[in-house]
mmCIF file of C-alpha atoms in Angstrom:
data_model
loop_
_atom_site.group_PDB
_atom_site.id
_atom_site.type_symbol
_atom_site.label_atom_id
_atom_site.label_comp_id
_atom_site.label_asym_id
_atom_site.label_seq_id
_atom_site.Cartn_x
_atom_site.Cartn_y
_atom_site.Cartn_z
ATOM 1 C CA MET A 1124 -10.541 51.439 0.326
ATOM 2 C CA LEU A 1125 -8.574 50.540 -2.633
ATOM 3 C CA PRO A 1126 -6.811 53.655 -4.031
ATOM 4 C CA THR A 1127 -8.118 53.320 -8.159
ATOM 5 C CA LEU A 1128 -4.734 53.429 -10.444
ATOM 6 C CA THR A 1129 -4.826 54.200 -13.636
ATOM 7 C CA LEU A 1130 -3.540 52.226 -16.792
ATOM 8 C CA THR A 1131 -0.255 53.718 -16.102
ATOM 9 C CA ASP A 1132 -0.297 53.065 -12.212
ATOM 10 C CA LEU A 1133 -1.062 49.554 -12.954
ATOM 11 C CA ASP A 1134 1.445 49.268 -15.772
ATOM 12 C CA ALA A 1135 4.211 50.314 -13.319
ATOM 13 C CA LYS A 1136 3.526 47.554 -10.889
ATOM 14 C CA THR A 1137 5.818 44.988 -12.786
ATOM 15 C CA ARG A 1138 8.763 44.308 -13.238
ATOM 16 C CA PRO A 1139 10.371 42.291 -16.571
ATOM 17 C CA GLY A 1140 9.192 39.107 -17.152
ATOM 18 C CA ASP A 1141 10.920 35.194 -16.992
ATOM 19 C CA LEU A 1142 8.397 33.077 -19.463
ATOM 20 C CA PHE A 1143 8.716 34.204 -23.116
ATOM 21 C CA LEU A 1144 10.768 33.777 -26.391
ATOM 22 C CA PRO A 1145 12.719 36.418 -27.799
ATOM 23 C CA LEU A 1146 12.551 37.498 -31.670
ATOM 24 C CA ASP A 1147 13.632 39.751 -34.107
ATOM 25 C CA ASP A 1148 12.875 43.184 -34.252
ATOM 26 C CA GLY A 1149 12.159 43.462 -30.962
ATOM 27 C CA LYS A 1150 9.092 40.848 -30.738
ATOM 28 C CA LEU A 1151 8.616 38.192 -28.320
ATOM 29 C CA ILE A 1152 7.242 34.712 -27.961
ATOM 30 C CA CYS A 1153 5.160 34.702 -23.925
ATOM 31 C CA THR A 1154 4.796 31.340 -22.567
ATOM 32 C CA ALA A 1155 2.746 31.423 -19.854
ATOM 33 C CA CYS A 1156 -0.216 30.905 -21.007
ATOM 34 C CA GLY A 1157 -1.543 28.835 -24.269
ATOM 35 C CA HIS A 1158 -2.582 31.156 -26.259
ATOM 36 C CA ARG A 1159 1.584 32.110 -26.487
ATOM 37 C CA CYS A 1160 1.098 35.204 -27.249
ATOM 38 C CA THR A 1161 3.977 37.038 -30.169
ATOM 39 C CA LEU A 1162 4.199 40.509 -28.625
ATOM 40 C CA LYS A 1163 5.696 43.550 -30.896
ATOM 41 C CA PRO A 1164 7.004 46.076 -28.854
ATOM 42 C CA GLY A 1165 4.262 48.372 -27.716
ATOM 43 C CA GLN A 1166 1.699 45.093 -27.336
ATOM 44 C CA ARG A 1167 -0.358 43.138 -24.889
ATOM 45 C CA GLY A 1168 -0.985 39.918 -24.299
ATOM 46 C CA VAL A 1169 -4.555 38.038 -24.552
ATOM 47 C CA CYS A 1170 -4.673 38.677 -20.929
ATOM 48 C CA LYS A 1171 -4.366 42.766 -21.168
ATOM 49 C CA VAL A 1172 -1.816 42.579 -18.300
ATOM 50 C CA ARG A 1173 1.846 41.217 -19.670
ATOM 51 C CA TYR A 1174 2.982 43.582 -22.678
ATOM 52 C CA ASN A 1175 6.179 44.314 -24.173
ATOM 53 C CA LEU A 1176 8.274 47.168 -23.571
ATOM 54 C CA ASP A 1177 10.589 48.006 -26.368
ATOM 55 C CA GLY A 1178 11.889 44.611 -27.048
ATOM 56 C CA HIS A 1179 11.222 43.270 -23.171
ATOM 57 C CA LEU A 1180 8.147 41.394 -21.847
ATOM 58 C CA LEU A 1181 7.196 42.988 -18.340
ATOM 59 C CA VAL A 1182 4.655 41.115 -16.501
ATOM 60 C CA PRO A 1183 2.186 41.766 -13.045
ATOM 61 C CA PHE A 1184 4.247 41.845 -9.796
ATOM 62 C CA ALA A 1185 4.275 42.896 -6.027
ATOM 63 C CA TYR A 1186 1.190 43.835 -5.872
ATOM 64 C CA THR A 1187 -2.317 41.865 -5.093
ATOM 65 C CA ALA A 1188 -6.240 42.436 -6.139
ATOM 66 C CA GLY A 1189 -7.812 40.520 -2.993
ATOM 67 C CA VAL A 1190 -6.615 38.353 -0.260
ATOM 68 C CA GLN A 1191 -9.317 36.367 1.986
ATOM 69 C CA ASN A 1192 -8.707 33.607 4.555
ATOM 70 C CA ASP A 1193 -10.993 30.752 3.064
ATOM 71 C CA PRO A 1194 -11.850 26.467 3.600
ATOM 72 C CA ILE A 1195 -9.040 24.606 1.804
ATOM 73 C CA GLU A 1196 -12.624 23.233 0.544
ATOM 74 C CA LYS A 1197 -14.100 26.351 -1.161
ATOM 75 C CA LYS A 1198 -11.002 26.141 -3.677
ATOM 76 C CA PRO A 1199 -12.061 23.275 -3.697
ATOM 77 C CA PHE A 1200 -9.085 20.921 -2.592
ATOM 78 C CA PHE A 1201 -11.194 17.971 -0.782
ATOM 79 C CA HIS A 1202 -7.793 15.853 -0.400
ATOM 80 C CA VAL A 1203 -5.833 18.195 1.038
ATOM 81 C CA LEU A 1204 -5.368 19.374 4.762
ATOM 82 C CA PRO A 1205 -9.880 19.096 4.683
ATOM 83 C CA GLY A 1206 -10.321 21.427 7.855
ATOM 84 C CA SER A 1207 -7.449 23.712 7.117
ATOM 85 C CA GLU A 1208 -7.291 27.402 6.301
ATOM 86 C CA ALA A 1209 -5.760 28.303 2.890
ATOM 87 C CA LEU A 1210 -4.836 31.998 2.140
ATOM 88 C CA SER A 1211 -5.957 32.833 -1.131
ATOM 89 C CA PHE A 1212 -4.219 35.907 -3.153
ATOM 90 C CA GLY A 1213 -4.888 36.949 -6.644
ATOM 91 C CA MET A 1214 -3.857 39.841 -9.371
ATOM 92 C CA LEU A 1215 -5.724 41.517 -11.738
ATOM 93 C CA GLY A 1216 -6.335 39.764 -15.673
ATOM 94 C CA CYS A 1217 -7.385 36.850 -17.724
ATOM 95 C CA ASP A 1218 -6.378 35.193 -20.633
ATOM 96 C CA PHE A 1219 -10.178 33.540 -21.331
ATOM 97 C CA ARG A 1220 -13.074 35.345 -20.954
ATOM 98 C CA CYS A 1221 -16.057 33.420 -19.852
ATOM 99 C CA ALA A 1222 -19.501 35.080 -19.461
ATOM 100 C CA TYR A 1223 -20.415 33.620 -16.436
ATOM 101 C CA CYS A 1224 -16.924 34.241 -14.633
ATOM 102 C CA GLN A 1225 -17.758 34.658 -11.175
ATOM 103 C CA ASN A 1226 -14.834 36.163 -10.247
ATOM 104 C CA TRP A 1227 -14.838 38.820 -13.161
ATOM 105 C CA PHE A 1228 -14.809 42.010 -11.092
ATOM 106 C CA THR A 1229 -10.896 41.072 -11.492
ATOM 107 C CA SER A 1230 -10.125 38.590 -13.852
ATOM 108 C CA GLN A 1231 -11.835 40.876 -17.187
ATOM 109 C CA THR A 1232 -9.811 44.625 -16.119
ATOM 110 C CA LEU A 1233 -8.414 46.112 -18.764
ATOM 111 C CA ARG A 1234 -11.164 44.234 -20.948
ATOM 112 C CA ASP A 1235 -14.564 44.990 -19.171
ATOM 113 C CA ASP A 1236 -14.850 48.725 -18.055
ATOM 114 C CA ARG A 1237 -17.156 47.533 -15.072
ATOM 115 C CA ALA A 1238 -13.696 45.729 -13.740
ATOM 116 C CA THR A 1239 -11.510 47.208 -10.984
ATOM 117 C CA GLN A 1240 -8.006 48.230 -11.391
ATOM 118 C CA SER A 1241 -7.340 48.409 -7.772
ATOM 119 C CA SER A 1242 -4.841 47.341 -6.037
ATOM 120 C CA ARG A 1243 -2.522 47.071 -2.724
ATOM 121 C CA PRO A 1244 1.432 47.001 -2.655
ATOM 122 C CA THR A 1245 2.386 43.858 -1.310
ATOM 123 C CA THR A 1246 5.346 41.640 -0.155
ATOM 124 C CA PRO A 1247 5.783 37.562 0.223
ATOM 125 C CA GLY A 1248 6.459 38.476 3.540
ATOM 126 C CA GLU A 1249 3.816 39.855 4.308
ATOM 127 C CA LEU A 1250 1.121 37.660 2.571
ATOM 128 C CA CYS A 1251 3.314 34.385 4.215
ATOM 129 C CA ASP A 1252 3.172 36.625 7.744
ATOM 130 C CA LEU A 1253 -0.464 36.995 7.159
ATOM 131 C CA ALA A 1254 -1.243 33.246 5.873
ATOM 132 C CA VAL A 1255 0.591 32.143 9.776
ATOM 133 C CA ARG A 1256 -0.962 34.857 11.713
ATOM 134 C CA HIS A 1257 -3.734 33.340 10.573
ATOM 135 C CA GLY A 1258 -3.045 29.624 11.066
ATOM 136 C CA SER A 1259 -3.032 29.074 7.140
ATOM 137 C CA LYS A 1260 -1.648 26.029 5.913
ATOM 138 C CA THR A 1261 -1.735 26.890 2.145
ATOM 139 C CA LEU A 1262 -1.233 29.973 0.474
ATOM 140 C CA VAL A 1263 -2.789 29.782 -3.198
ATOM 141 C CA SER A 1264 -3.267 31.891 -5.954
ATOM 142 C CA THR A 1265 -6.233 32.682 -7.215
ATOM 143 C CA TYR A 1266 -9.331 35.369 -8.452
ATOM 144 C CA ASN A 1267 -7.948 36.320 -11.177
ATOM 145 C CA GLU A 1268 -6.035 33.674 -13.577
ATOM 146 C CA PRO A 1269 -2.065 32.200 -12.075
ATOM 147 C CA LEU A 1270 -0.733 31.072 -15.093
ATOM 148 C CA ILE A 1271 -0.740 34.394 -16.802
ATOM 149 C CA THR A 1272 1.034 35.939 -13.181
ATOM 150 C CA SER A 1273 3.209 32.668 -12.551
ATOM 151 C CA GLU A 1274 6.431 35.602 -11.811
ATOM 152 C CA TRP A 1275 4.547 36.911 -8.465
ATOM 153 C CA ALA A 1276 3.817 33.487 -7.433
ATOM 154 C CA VAL A 1277 6.678 32.022 -7.729
ATOM 155 C CA GLU A 1278 7.963 34.962 -5.305
ATOM 156 C CA VAL A 1279 5.647 34.637 -3.054
ATOM 157 C CA PHE A 1280 5.992 30.562 -2.803
ATOM 158 C CA LYS A 1281 9.690 30.546 -2.633
ATOM 159 C CA GLU A 1282 8.867 33.001 0.678
ATOM 160 C CA ALA A 1283 6.059 30.054 1.489
ATOM 161 C CA ARG A 1284 8.477 27.311 1.375
ATOM 162 C CA THR A 1285 10.853 28.745 4.460
ATOM 163 C CA ARG A 1286 7.600 28.879 6.541
ATOM 164 C CA GLY A 1287 6.641 25.533 5.666
ATOM 165 C CA LEU A 1288 3.439 26.222 4.145
ATOM 166 C CA VAL A 1289 1.582 24.293 1.170
ATOM 167 C CA THR A 1290 1.444 26.433 -2.174
ATOM 168 C CA GLY A 1291 -1.455 25.859 -4.995
ATOM 169 C CA TYR A 1292 -3.012 27.247 -8.082
ATOM 170 C CA VAL A 1293 -6.743 27.616 -9.025
ATOM 171 C CA SER A 1294 -6.332 28.238 -12.949
ATOM 172 C CA ASN A 1295 -8.158 27.659 -15.879
ATOM 173 C CA GLY A 1296 -5.360 25.133 -16.730
ATOM 174 C CA HIS A 1297 -4.548 26.871 -20.116
ATOM 175 C CA GLY A 1298 -0.536 26.263 -19.711
ATOM 176 C CA THR A 1299 2.595 25.527 -21.391
ATOM 177 C CA PRO A 1300 4.948 23.199 -20.593
ATOM 178 C CA GLU A 1301 7.178 26.225 -19.816
ATOM 179 C CA VAL A 1302 5.144 27.406 -17.377
ATOM 180 C CA LEU A 1303 4.597 24.493 -15.782
ATOM 181 C CA ASP A 1304 8.586 23.788 -15.576
ATOM 182 C CA TYR A 1305 8.684 27.735 -14.221
ATOM 183 C CA VAL A 1306 6.437 26.768 -11.335
ATOM 184 C CA ARG A 1307 7.261 23.228 -10.666
ATOM 185 C CA PRO A 1308 9.668 23.440 -7.519
ATOM 186 C CA TRP A 1309 7.758 26.316 -5.841
ATOM 187 C CA LEU A 1310 4.015 24.474 -6.466
ATOM 188 C CA ASP A 1311 2.164 21.329 -4.325
ATOM 189 C CA LEU A 1312 -1.410 21.755 -5.474
ATOM 190 C CA PHE A 1313 -3.189 22.389 -9.447
ATOM 191 C CA LYS A 1314 -6.736 22.746 -9.226
ATOM 192 C CA ILE A 1315 -8.015 22.925 -12.559
ATOM 193 C CA ASP A 1316 -11.539 24.543 -14.546
ATOM 194 C CA LEU A 1317 -11.936 22.183 -17.270
ATOM 195 C CA LYS A 1318 -15.492 24.243 -18.297
ATOM 196 C CA CYS A 1319 -16.969 21.717 -21.192
ATOM 197 C CA TYR A 1320 -15.543 19.259 -23.505
ATOM 198 C CA ASP A 1321 -16.092 20.978 -26.841
ATOM 199 C CA ASP A 1322 -13.473 22.968 -28.666
ATOM 200 C CA LYS A 1323 -15.952 25.431 -30.296
ATOM 201 C CA LYS A 1324 -17.122 26.010 -26.951
ATOM 202 C CA TYR A 1325 -13.226 26.578 -25.561
ATOM 203 C CA LYS A 1326 -12.441 28.914 -28.600
ATOM 204 C CA LEU A 1327 -15.934 31.124 -27.438
ATOM 205 C CA LEU A 1328 -14.575 31.351 -23.601
ATOM 206 C CA GLY A 1329 -11.255 32.991 -24.951
ATOM 207 C CA GLY A 1330 -8.954 29.587 -25.422
ATOM 208 C CA ASN A 1331 -7.546 26.417 -26.739
ATOM 209 C CA PHE A 1332 -9.490 23.130 -26.004
ATOM 210 C CA HIS A 1333 -6.672 21.131 -26.458
ATOM 211 C CA GLU A 1334 -4.379 23.004 -24.449
ATOM 212 C CA VAL A 1335 -6.134 22.288 -21.572
ATOM 213 C CA LEU A 1336 -6.547 18.393 -21.680
ATOM 214 C CA ASP A 1337 -2.661 18.555 -22.529
ATOM 215 C CA THR A 1338 -2.296 20.703 -19.619
ATOM 216 C CA ILE A 1339 -3.842 18.578 -17.169
ATOM 217 C CA ARG A 1340 -2.295 15.421 -18.781
ATOM 218 C CA GLN A 1341 0.852 17.232 -17.939
ATOM 219 C CA VAL A 1342 0.167 18.622 -14.847
ATOM 220 C CA HIS A 1343 -0.885 14.933 -12.737
ATOM 221 C CA ALA A 1344 2.522 13.648 -14.612
ATOM 222 C CA MET A 1345 4.645 16.271 -13.078
ATOM 223 C CA GLY A 1346 3.660 15.215 -9.560
ATOM 224 C CA PHE A 1347 1.269 17.969 -8.819
ATOM 225 C CA TRP A 1348 -1.889 16.941 -6.435
ATOM 226 C CA THR A 1349 -4.426 17.885 -9.135
ATOM 227 C CA GLU A 1350 -8.096 18.600 -8.986
ATOM 228 C CA ILE A 1351 -10.374 18.752 -11.012
ATOM 229 C CA VAL A 1352 -13.900 21.206 -11.429
ATOM 230 C CA THR A 1353 -16.442 21.490 -13.755
ATOM 231 C CA LEU A 1354 -19.364 23.779 -13.350
ATOM 232 C CA VAL A 1355 -22.085 22.081 -14.490
ATOM 233 C CA ILE A 1356 -24.127 24.626 -16.851
ATOM 234 C CA PRO A 1357 -27.974 24.308 -17.325
ATOM 235 C CA GLY A 1358 -27.663 23.863 -21.690
ATOM 236 C CA TYR A 1359 -24.126 24.706 -21.820
ATOM 237 C CA ASN A 1360 -22.296 22.084 -20.669
ATOM 238 C CA ASP A 1361 -25.021 19.529 -19.148
ATOM 239 C CA SER A 1362 -25.949 16.177 -21.616
ATOM 240 C CA ASP A 1363 -25.028 12.478 -20.805
ATOM 241 C CA GLN A 1364 -22.550 12.783 -24.688
ATOM 242 C CA GLU A 1365 -20.706 16.179 -22.556
ATOM 243 C CA LEU A 1366 -20.378 15.199 -19.420
ATOM 244 C CA ASN A 1367 -19.593 11.601 -19.827
ATOM 245 C CA ALA A 1368 -16.742 12.647 -22.075
ATOM 246 C CA ILE A 1369 -15.674 15.085 -19.248
ATOM 247 C CA ALA A 1370 -15.746 11.692 -17.070
ATOM 248 C CA GLU A 1371 -14.449 9.088 -19.564
ATOM 249 C CA PHE A 1372 -10.972 12.269 -19.945
ATOM 250 C CA ILE A 1373 -10.338 12.040 -16.916
ATOM 251 C CA ALA A 1374 -10.401 8.580 -15.759
ATOM 252 C CA SER A 1375 -7.787 8.403 -18.868
ATOM 253 C CA VAL A 1376 -5.457 10.388 -17.183
ATOM 254 C CA SER A 1377 -5.956 8.849 -13.985
ATOM 255 C CA LEU A 1378 -9.099 6.959 -11.842
ATOM 256 C CA ASP A 1379 -7.780 8.425 -8.597
ATOM 257 C CA ILE A 1380 -8.191 12.284 -9.763
ATOM 258 C CA PRO A 1381 -11.063 14.163 -7.713
ATOM 259 C CA TRP A 1382 -13.337 15.645 -9.535
ATOM 260 C CA HIS A 1383 -15.711 17.630 -8.381
ATOM 261 C CA VAL A 1384 -19.380 18.979 -10.448
ATOM 262 C CA THR A 1385 -20.189 22.183 -8.618
ATOM 263 C CA ALA A 1386 -23.746 23.682 -9.338
ATOM 264 C CA PHE A 1387 -24.033 27.668 -11.226
ATOM 265 C CA HIS A 1388 -25.592 29.863 -9.970
ATOM 266 C CA PRO A 1389 -26.366 32.701 -12.058
ATOM 267 C CA ASP A 1390 -23.390 35.125 -12.591
ATOM 268 C CA TYR A 1391 -22.604 38.196 -15.178
ATOM 269 C CA LYS A 1392 -23.215 37.612 -18.130
ATOM 270 C CA MET A 1393 -25.254 34.891 -17.675
ATOM 271 C CA GLY A 1394 -27.927 36.068 -14.602
ATOM 272 C CA ASP A 1395 -30.919 34.880 -17.018
ATOM 273 C CA THR A 1396 -29.469 31.426 -16.847
ATOM 274 C CA GLY A 1397 -31.259 29.011 -13.465
ATOM 275 C CA ARG A 1398 -29.510 26.967 -11.078
ATOM 276 C CA THR A 1399 -27.722 23.864 -11.882
ATOM 277 C CA PRO A 1400 -30.734 20.951 -10.500
ATOM 278 C CA VAL A 1401 -29.627 18.601 -7.781
ATOM 279 C CA GLU A 1402 -30.455 15.968 -10.337
ATOM 280 C CA THR A 1403 -28.177 17.365 -12.707
ATOM 281 C CA LEU A 1404 -25.069 16.368 -10.093
ATOM 282 C CA GLN A 1405 -26.065 12.990 -9.606
ATOM 283 C CA ARG A 1406 -26.386 12.507 -13.147
ATOM 284 C CA ALA A 1407 -22.846 14.288 -13.083
ATOM 285 C CA ARG A 1408 -21.823 11.639 -10.369
ATOM 286 C CA SER A 1409 -23.166 8.560 -11.357
ATOM 287 C CA MET A 1410 -21.414 8.907 -14.822
ATOM 288 C CA GLY A 1411 -17.740 9.702 -13.289
ATOM 289 C CA HIS A 1412 -18.016 6.517 -11.376
ATOM 290 C CA ALA A 1413 -19.157 5.130 -14.261
ATOM 291 C CA ALA A 1414 -16.127 6.195 -16.027
ATOM 292 C CA GLY A 1415 -13.841 4.615 -12.645
ATOM 293 C CA LEU A 1416 -13.403 7.762 -10.705
ATOM 294 C CA ARG A 1417 -13.114 7.040 -7.601
ATOM 295 C CA TYR A 1418 -13.837 10.630 -5.105
ATOM 296 C CA VAL A 1419 -16.342 12.371 -7.456
ATOM 297 C CA TYR A 1420 -17.842 15.369 -5.376
ATOM 298 C CA ALA A 1421 -20.644 17.531 -6.392
ATOM 299 C CA GLY A 1422 -20.842 21.047 -4.391
ATOM 300 C CA ASN A 1423 -22.530 24.117 -3.929
ATOM 301 C CA ARG A 1424 -25.969 22.803 -2.666
ATOM 302 C CA PRO A 1425 -24.960 21.913 0.694
ATOM 303 C CA GLY A 1426 -26.860 19.490 2.642
ATOM 304 C CA GLU A 1427 -29.039 18.528 -0.617
ATOM 305 C CA VAL A 1428 -26.615 15.972 -2.633
ATOM 306 C CA GLY A 1429 -27.067 12.664 -0.432
ATOM 307 C CA ASP A 1430 -23.518 12.264 0.548
ATOM 308 C CA SER A 1431 -21.715 13.535 -2.020
ATOM 309 C CA GLU A 1432 -19.277 15.637 -0.893
ATOM 310 C CA ASN A 1433 -17.922 13.807 1.637
ATOM 311 C CA THR A 1434 -14.787 11.111 1.165
ATOM 312 C CA VAL A 1435 -15.207 7.551 0.755
ATOM 313 C CA CYS A 1436 -13.050 4.324 0.745
ATOM 314 C CA PRO A 1437 -13.152 3.242 -2.241
ATOM 315 C CA GLY A 1438 -11.579 -0.570 -0.861
ATOM 316 C CA CYS A 1439 -14.289 -1.228 1.984
ATOM 317 C CA GLY A 1440 -16.626 1.818 1.476
ATOM 318 C CA LYS A 1441 -16.347 3.549 4.930
ATOM 319 C CA THR A 1442 -16.642 7.249 4.644
ATOM 320 C CA LEU A 1443 -13.468 8.641 5.872
ATOM 321 C CA VAL A 1444 -14.135 12.759 5.807
ATOM 322 C CA THR A 1445 -17.589 13.907 6.563
ATOM 323 C CA ARG A 1446 -18.397 17.682 4.710
ATOM 324 C CA TYR A 1447 -21.537 19.900 4.489
ATOM 325 C CA GLY A 1448 -20.111 22.696 1.552
ATOM 326 C CA PHE A 1449 -17.374 24.264 3.268
ATOM 327 C CA LYS A 1450 -16.739 22.292 6.420
ATOM 328 C CA VAL A 1451 -15.479 19.559 7.088
ATOM 329 C CA LEU A 1452 -17.485 17.462 10.441
ATOM 330 C CA ASP A 1453 -15.612 14.447 11.058
ATOM 331 C CA ASN A 1454 -11.969 13.515 9.182
ATOM 332 C CA GLY A 1455 -11.616 9.889 9.997
ATOM 333 C CA LEU A 1456 -8.043 9.333 7.984
ATOM 334 C CA VAL A 1457 -5.534 7.655 9.977
ATOM 335 C CA ASP A 1458 -2.403 8.873 8.282
ATOM 336 C CA GLY A 1459 -3.759 9.417 4.323
ATOM 337 C CA ALA A 1460 -5.460 5.611 5.110
ATOM 338 C CA CYS A 1461 -9.123 3.937 5.387
ATOM 339 C CA PRO A 1462 -8.178 2.789 9.553
ATOM 340 C CA ASP A 1463 -10.670 -0.136 8.317
ATOM 341 C CA CYS A 1464 -9.351 -1.951 5.625
ATOM 342 C CA GLY A 1465 -6.350 0.025 5.678
ATOM 343 C CA LYS A 1466 -6.055 1.813 1.510
ATOM 344 C CA ARG A 1467 -4.183 4.641 0.894
ATOM 345 C CA ILE A 1468 -6.140 7.517 0.244
ATOM 346 C CA PRO A 1469 -4.496 9.666 -2.846
ATOM 347 C CA GLY A 1470 -3.954 13.057 -1.550
ATOM 348 C CA ARG A 1471 -1.970 16.119 0.390
ATOM 349 C CA TRP A 1472 -2.853 14.539 4.328
ATOM 350 C CA THR A 1473 -0.466 16.102 6.163
ATOM 351 C CA GLY A 1474 1.522 19.832 4.737
ATOM 352 C CA VAL A 1475 3.701 20.533 2.438
ATOM 353 C CA ASP A 1476 6.670 17.405 2.634
ATOM 354 C CA ALA A 1477 3.762 14.544 2.660
ATOM 355 C CA GLY A 1478 3.866 13.873 -0.769
ATOM 356 C CA THR A 1479 0.657 12.203 -2.384
ATOM 357 C CA ALA A 1480 -0.356 9.068 -1.286
ATOM 358 C CA PRO A 1481 0.405 6.092 -3.412
ATOM 359 C CA ALA A 1482 -2.833 3.893 -4.733
ATOM 360 C CA ALA A 1483 -3.599 1.218 -3.469
#
């Protein structure tokens, strides 16, 4: 069992942060997420875990609140090292307050009394040792919002680079140019949740809709491997209008960005909302294809969504990667390309130095 920490203990697991702009009278602006919180001495950011102590920004450091070895497909990354393992680690806190959060026990620390403050002191070497010991090829920051703990992630990823490990974020995408520049030398992969396509809904979630759209554009333009997920929730974001708007936005950034439309299951404060029907996922996938997206996947209903868990060559239609849920049943890619027509499939197929395959 992990020890339960007092707030004082949690605040002790910090170090001076890098992502801020100094102001007069000890005030500062935190630049780790799209809120850009202006903090007076003694104030906490929206995330609750970054705070101003006597004019210095202190940020979470040198602990984990969760560590788990998972299939890379669970993140989900479908165009990254298919069938490999990803060591996932997380801290505490989030700049959003989603009522359906599936990681609320760690993300809503200091915001919800039912959430945990438990953690374990950890070093970058220990995380990388664990990844290597279990044969993981990727280290992924997840379980809470990684943008707000980027100083720690960069420290971990610097060590990961020396071990030949791929690095990734599972993020809400509520970023800033400053944080993206900060992580760029050390981060390979970005999975971003595009939760809906509505400014008012994003405000209720605790974020800024346009900051998320801008971050998606910037992440792709900066060369991070990018995959987008929309958790399709009945009665919330499953209208034709909203799903089509999401699909068209992603297509405007790149037709090669994989879009995962995944099924909701009751969780956290939305226990009375039913699961997403398979038909809804199929409808969303059809809209993605109609918008020109080449890779649209339906998730969280393994074996129920036809071939929509598979990667299919957009050139000749050959099935290249066959999946059942998070399990890869067959991988027919040859050096990141279709063996029949030779079309290059965008992704990270062979490791940290492979780069993103160009579209043919």
